[in-house]
Structure formats: structure tokens, C-alpha cells
């Protein structure tokens, strides 16, 4: 995936993961965790495992994302050349973007180190206990009532968490823009919450780089359709893509619930004046150009 066998970030070096001996230990511990079934989450191309479930063990704070180097089609069909190449680039993007953002304090899930073998890439990062989506999602009226009842019973906790999430998301988007990166896929499932209650932005696999000129670039629509920037606004995209995903995520956070069934007909995704907005954007781009 990349020329080096492994990569260690400054945060990982502070924890002592800058030696081959420690990386070998992490590799063996990851394989053992897989054998023991310490799975925190699953995806199409890999899993996230916990190295240890004993809170007194220093490795309890670590999680390892194991990603296959080979693209797997969800329908069992043979993967196209484009998707196979794109998958490889996504994995490299995630490692490079997380390593770049881990050079300083940011509300992005920190990467400590990454290594690879013949079939998989291993990303060692901070462990999370749940996602924002798991905290606020409901699939029926009963679950929605339970969520809202809890928030009404504990208003200070809810407001504090919503305010913390807002500050976290805005700072994370600012750090991404400062690093000349666009996340493209911000939504509640990408906001992970650590055991001490800190929200972190995760999954930087679809990141793209903002050109040095700062001009918008021609990119296809990326991310979840109900949280990403509407395609009707035009193919030119910039850092406002993350602003849109951040705003939609904060909408459901402050609303206190996330409809897991009706995923497309969202209140924030209804633009009655889209045509007028698109004309204003085109006029502004022509004026600036």
C-alpha cells in the first residue's frame, strides 16, 4: 500500500510505538484479539478489534482497524478495476490523512501507528466505546419516545453533550481545512465517542486534498446521500462539503434523535430554493474568476 512497512506518528512515538519490536507485539496482539473474537465493529472490508478488555491493561485504550487490501463487492460480483483501485487509494488516504492530523491535538480520531502484511493493513488508534449514531438513532416511534424521555429527564447532560459535540465538530472541520483536507463523509456514524465521553471524527478513507490555489475541484458526489452536499449544487467542491455534513450532523444531534428508517427525506436536505441558490453560486464563482 505504501513503500514503508510501517508508519508511526508523533503521538505513537510518545507511547513507545516507534520500534519494530513494539510493532511486532501489536501485530501479534491484534491476531490474538481476532482469534479471541474481541470485535468492536464490522465493515465490508474489515473489522475493528480491541486489544484487551481489561481496563487496568495499558492496551485497553487501543483499538486496531484491520482493513483488507482487496476490494470486496457487496453483491458477490467480481469487483471492477475502478473500484479495486479506488479501494486501495481509500486505504492509503486514510493512513496519510490520519497521520497528518495526528501531528497536533485535534478532535479527529488519533492514529498511533500503522503497519501491513500481505493481505491487510492495521491501523492502531484510540479506542471508542460507541458512535454518535448509536446514541441518538431510533427506528420506530417507541425508541424515539424513549430517547426524548431520557433527554427531558436529564436536560443538562444532553445540552452539555450536544454543545461538546458542536465544538468538537467545528474544531475538527477547522483542522481539516487547515491541513488542506476534505473529509467528504461526515455523518453520525463517523463520530465516535471515547470511554471518557470525548467525540472524535473518524474514517478518513474518502479524504481529498485541497489544491494549493484553494480553488474548488471537480469531484463526484461522495459520502451518504442524506448528509453530503446536494449534487444539484454543481460538481465543483471545496471545504464547504464538510461544513454541510457537519451542519446536518449537528442538526440531528441537537434535535436529539436520528431517524434510522427514513434516511433520505430529511428536513435539512429539503431546499425549496435550490435553483436560486445554484444561480447565486455560479454568479459568485464567475465574479471571483
Coordinates of C-alpha atoms in Angstrom, one line a residue:
X1 CA 0.0 0.0 0.0
X2 CA 2.9 2.3 0.7
X3 CA 6.7 1.8 0.4
X4 CA 7.3 1.7 4.2
X5 CA 6.5 -1.5 6.1
X6 CA 5.1 0.7 9.0
X7 CA 4.3 4.3 9.9
X8 CA 4.5 5.8 13.5
X9 CA 3.0 9.2 14.2
X10 CA 4.4 11.6 16.9
X11 CA 1.6 10.6 19.2
X12 CA 2.5 6.9 18.7
X13 CA 6.2 7.7 19.3
X14 CA 5.3 9.3 22.7
X15 CA 3.7 5.9 23.6
X16 CA 6.8 4.0 22.5
X17 CA 5.4 2.5 19.3
X18 CA 8.4 3.7 17.2
X19 CA 10.4 0.5 17.4
X20 CA 10.0 -2.6 15.3
X21 CA 9.8 -4.7 18.5
X22 CA 6.7 -2.9 19.7
X23 CA 5.1 -3.0 16.3
X24 CA 5.6 -6.8 16.2
X25 CA 4.0 -7.0 19.6
X26 CA 1.0 -5.0 18.4
X27 CA 0.7 -7.3 15.3
X28 CA 0.7 -10.5 17.4
X29 CA -1.7 -8.9 19.9
X30 CA -4.1 -8.0 17.0
X31 CA -4.0 -11.5 15.6
X32 CA -4.7 -12.9 19.1
X33 CA -7.6 -10.4 19.5
X34 CA -9.1 -11.6 16.2
X35 CA -8.8 -15.2 17.3
X36 CA -10.5 -14.3 20.7
X37 CA -13.3 -12.5 18.9
X38 CA -12.7 -9.1 20.5
X39 CA -14.7 -7.4 17.7
X40 CA -15.8 -3.8 18.3
X41 CA -17.3 -3.2 14.8
X42 CA -17.5 -4.8 11.4
X43 CA -17.5 -3.4 7.8
X44 CA -17.4 -4.7 4.3
X45 CA -13.6 -4.7 4.1
X46 CA -12.5 -5.3 7.7
X47 CA -13.1 -5.1 11.4
X48 CA -12.2 -3.1 14.4
X49 CA -10.8 -5.1 17.3
X50 CA -9.9 -4.3 20.9
X51 CA -6.5 -5.5 22.0
X52 CA -7.6 -6.0 25.6
X53 CA -10.8 -5.9 27.7
X54 CA -9.0 -5.4 31.0
X55 CA -9.2 -1.7 32.0
X56 CA -6.0 -2.0 34.0
X57 CA -4.0 -3.0 31.0
X58 CA -2.4 -0.1 29.1
X59 CA -3.5 -1.7 25.8
X60 CA -7.2 -1.2 26.9
X61 CA -7.1 2.3 25.4
X62 CA -6.1 0.9 21.9
X63 CA -8.2 -0.3 19.0
X64 CA -6.9 -1.7 15.7
X65 CA -8.8 -1.3 12.4
X66 CA -8.0 -4.2 10.2
X67 CA -8.7 -3.4 6.5
X68 CA -8.4 -5.9 3.6
X69 CA -6.2 -4.8 0.7
X70 CA -8.6 -6.4 -1.7
X71 CA -12.0 -4.8 -2.6
X72 CA -15.0 -7.0 -1.9
X73 CA -18.3 -6.4 -3.8
X74 CA -21.3 -6.3 -1.6
X75 CA -23.3 -8.4 -4.1
X76 CA -20.7 -11.1 -4.6
X77 CA -19.9 -9.9 -8.1
X78 CA -16.4 -9.6 -9.5
X79 CA -15.0 -6.2 -8.5
X80 CA -14.4 -3.7 -11.3
X81 CA -10.9 -2.3 -12.0
X82 CA -12.1 1.2 -10.9
X83 CA -13.4 0.1 -7.6
X84 CA -10.4 -2.1 -6.9
X85 CA -8.0 0.8 -7.5
X86 CA -10.3 3.2 -5.6
X87 CA -10.3 0.9 -2.6
X88 CA -6.5 0.8 -2.5
X89 CA -6.4 4.6 -2.7
X90 CA -9.0 5.0 0.1
X91 CA -6.9 2.9 2.5
X92 CA -3.8 5.0 1.7
X93 CA -5.8 8.2 2.1
X94 CA -7.0 7.2 5.5
X95 CA -3.5 6.4 6.8
X96 CA -1.9 9.5 5.2
X97 CA -4.7 11.9 6.4
X98 CA -4.8 10.5 10.0
X99 CA -1.0 10.6 10.2
X100 CA -1.0 14.2 9.1
X101 CA -3.7 15.2 11.6
X102 CA -2.1 13.3 14.4
X103 CA 0.9 15.6 14.4
X104 CA -1.0 18.0 16.7
X105 CA -4.0 18.0 19.0
X106 CA -7.3 17.8 17.1
X107 CA -10.7 16.3 17.6
X108 CA -10.0 13.7 14.9
X109 CA -9.5 10.0 16.0
X110 CA -5.7 9.9 16.6
X111 CA -3.6 7.4 14.7
X112 CA -0.7 6.0 16.7
X113 CA 0.9 3.7 14.1
X114 CA 0.0 1.6 11.0
X115 CA 1.6 -1.5 9.6
X116 CA 0.7 -4.1 6.9
X117 CA 1.2 -7.7 5.9
X118 CA 0.5 -9.3 2.5
X119 CA -3.3 -9.1 2.9
X120 CA -4.2 -6.5 5.4
X121 CA -3.5 -3.0 6.7
X122 CA -3.6 -2.5 10.5
X123 CA -4.3 1.0 11.9
X124 CA -3.7 1.4 15.6
X125 CA -5.8 4.2 17.1
X126 CA -7.6 5.3 20.2
X127 CA -10.4 3.0 21.3
X128 CA -14.1 4.3 21.2
X129 CA -17.0 2.9 23.1
X130 CA -19.8 3.8 20.7
X131 CA -20.8 6.2 17.9
X132 CA -23.0 9.3 17.9
X133 CA -25.4 7.3 15.7
X134 CA -25.8 4.6 18.3
X135 CA -26.7 7.3 20.9
X136 CA -29.4 9.1 19.0
X137 CA -30.7 6.7 16.4
X138 CA -34.3 5.4 16.5
X139 CA -36.0 3.0 14.2
X140 CA -39.6 3.3 15.4
X141 CA -41.9 5.6 17.5
X142 CA -41.2 3.8 20.7
X143 CA -37.5 4.2 20.5
X144 CA -37.9 7.9 19.7
X145 CA -40.1 8.4 22.7
X146 CA -37.5 6.7 24.9
X147 CA -34.7 8.9 23.6
X148 CA -36.7 12.1 24.1
X149 CA -37.9 11.0 27.5
X150 CA -34.3 10.4 28.6
X151 CA -33.2 13.9 27.3
X152 CA -36.1 15.5 29.1
X153 CA -35.2 13.8 32.3
X154 CA -31.5 14.8 32.0
X155 CA -31.5 18.1 30.1
X156 CA -28.2 19.3 31.5
X157 CA -26.4 16.1 30.4
X158 CA -28.0 16.3 26.9
X159 CA -27.2 20.0 26.4
X160 CA -23.6 19.6 27.6
X161 CA -23.0 16.7 25.3
X162 CA -24.6 18.5 22.3
X163 CA -22.5 21.6 23.0
X164 CA -19.4 19.4 23.3
X165 CA -20.2 17.7 20.0
X166 CA -20.7 21.0 18.3
X167 CA -17.4 22.4 19.5
X168 CA -15.7 19.1 18.5
X169 CA -17.1 19.0 15.0
X170 CA -16.4 22.7 14.3
X171 CA -12.8 22.3 15.5
X172 CA -12.3 19.1 13.5
X173 CA -13.6 20.8 10.3
X174 CA -11.3 23.7 11.0
X175 CA -8.3 21.3 11.4
X176 CA -9.2 19.5 8.2
X177 CA -9.3 22.8 6.3
X178 CA -6.1 24.0 7.9
X179 CA -4.5 20.7 6.8
X180 CA -5.9 21.2 3.2
X181 CA -8.1 18.1 3.5
X182 CA -11.8 17.4 2.8
X183 CA -13.4 14.6 4.7
X184 CA -16.4 14.2 2.3
X185 CA -18.3 11.7 4.6
X186 CA -19.3 13.4 7.8
X187 CA -22.4 11.8 9.5
X188 CA -23.3 10.5 12.9
X189 CA -21.8 7.0 12.4
X190 CA -18.4 8.7 11.8
X191 CA -18.5 10.5 15.1
X192 CA -17.0 8.1 17.7
X193 CA -17.2 8.7 21.4
X194 CA -14.4 7.5 23.7
X195 CA -14.9 6.0 27.1
X196 CA -14.4 9.4 28.8
X197 CA -17.1 11.0 26.6
X198 CA -15.0 12.8 24.0
X199 CA -16.4 12.8 20.5
X200 CA -13.9 12.2 17.7
X201 CA -14.3 12.4 13.9
X202 CA -13.2 9.1 12.3
X203 CA -13.0 7.2 9.0
X204 CA -10.9 9.5 6.7
X205 CA -10.8 7.0 3.8
X206 CA -12.6 9.3 1.3
X207 CA -10.4 12.4 2.1
X208 CA -9.3 14.5 -0.8
X209 CA -6.6 17.3 -0.9
X210 CA -7.4 20.9 -1.4
X211 CA -5.1 22.3 -4.1
X212 CA -2.6 25.0 -3.1
X213 CA -4.5 27.6 -5.0
X214 CA -7.5 26.9 -2.8
X215 CA -9.9 26.7 -5.8
X216 CA -12.7 24.2 -5.9
X217 CA -12.1 21.0 -7.8
X218 CA -14.3 18.8 -9.9
X219 CA -15.2 15.8 -7.8
X220 CA -18.0 13.2 -7.9
X221 CA -20.6 13.1 -5.1
X222 CA -19.1 11.2 -2.1
X223 CA -20.5 10.2 1.3
X224 CA -24.0 9.4 2.4
X225 CA -26.7 10.9 0.2
X226 CA -28.7 12.3 3.2
X227 CA -25.7 14.0 4.8
X228 CA -23.4 15.0 1.9
X229 CA -23.6 18.2 -0.2
X230 CA -26.5 18.1 -2.7
X231 CA -25.3 17.2 -6.2
X232 CA -27.6 19.8 -7.7
X233 CA -25.3 22.5 -6.3
X234 CA -22.8 21.6 -9.0
X235 CA -19.7 19.3 -9.4
X236 CA -17.2 21.9 -8.1
X237 CA -16.4 21.1 -4.4
X238 CA -14.4 22.6 -1.7
X239 CA -14.2 22.7 2.1
X240 CA -17.9 23.6 2.3
X241 CA -18.6 19.9 1.7
X242 CA -17.5 19.2 5.3
X243 CA -19.5 22.2 6.5
X244 CA -22.6 20.8 5.1
X245 CA -22.1 17.3 6.6
X246 CA -21.2 18.9 9.9
X247 CA -24.3 21.1 9.9
X248 CA -26.6 18.1 9.1
X249 CA -24.9 16.1 11.8
X250 CA -25.3 18.8 14.4
X251 CA -29.0 19.2 13.3
X252 CA -29.8 15.6 14.4
X253 CA -27.6 16.0 17.5
X254 CA -29.5 19.0 18.8
X255 CA -32.8 17.5 17.7
X256 CA -31.9 14.6 20.0
X257 CA -32.9 11.8 17.6
X258 CA -31.9 10.3 14.3
X259 CA -34.4 8.6 12.1
X260 CA -32.8 5.3 11.0
X261 CA -35.7 4.4 8.7
X262 CA -36.4 7.4 6.5
X263 CA -32.8 8.1 5.6
X264 CA -33.3 10.4 2.6
X265 CA -36.4 12.6 3.3
X266 CA -34.5 14.8 5.9
X267 CA -35.6 18.3 7.0
X268 CA -32.1 19.7 6.4
X269 CA -32.0 18.1 2.9
X270 CA -35.1 20.0 1.6
X271 CA -34.1 23.1 -0.4
X272 CA -37.1 24.8 -1.8
X273 CA -34.9 27.5 -3.4
X274 CA -32.1 25.2 -4.8
X275 CA -32.3 26.7 -8.3
X276 CA -31.9 30.2 -7.0
X277 CA -29.1 29.1 -4.7
X278 CA -27.3 27.4 -7.6
X279 CA -27.5 30.6 -9.7
X280 CA -26.1 32.6 -6.9
X281 CA -23.1 30.2 -6.5
X282 CA -22.5 30.2 -10.3
X283 CA -22.6 34.0 -10.3
X284 CA -20.2 34.2 -7.3
X285 CA -17.7 31.8 -9.0
X286 CA -17.9 33.8 -12.2
X287 CA -17.3 37.0 -10.4
X288 CA -14.3 35.6 -8.4
X289 CA -12.9 34.0 -11.5

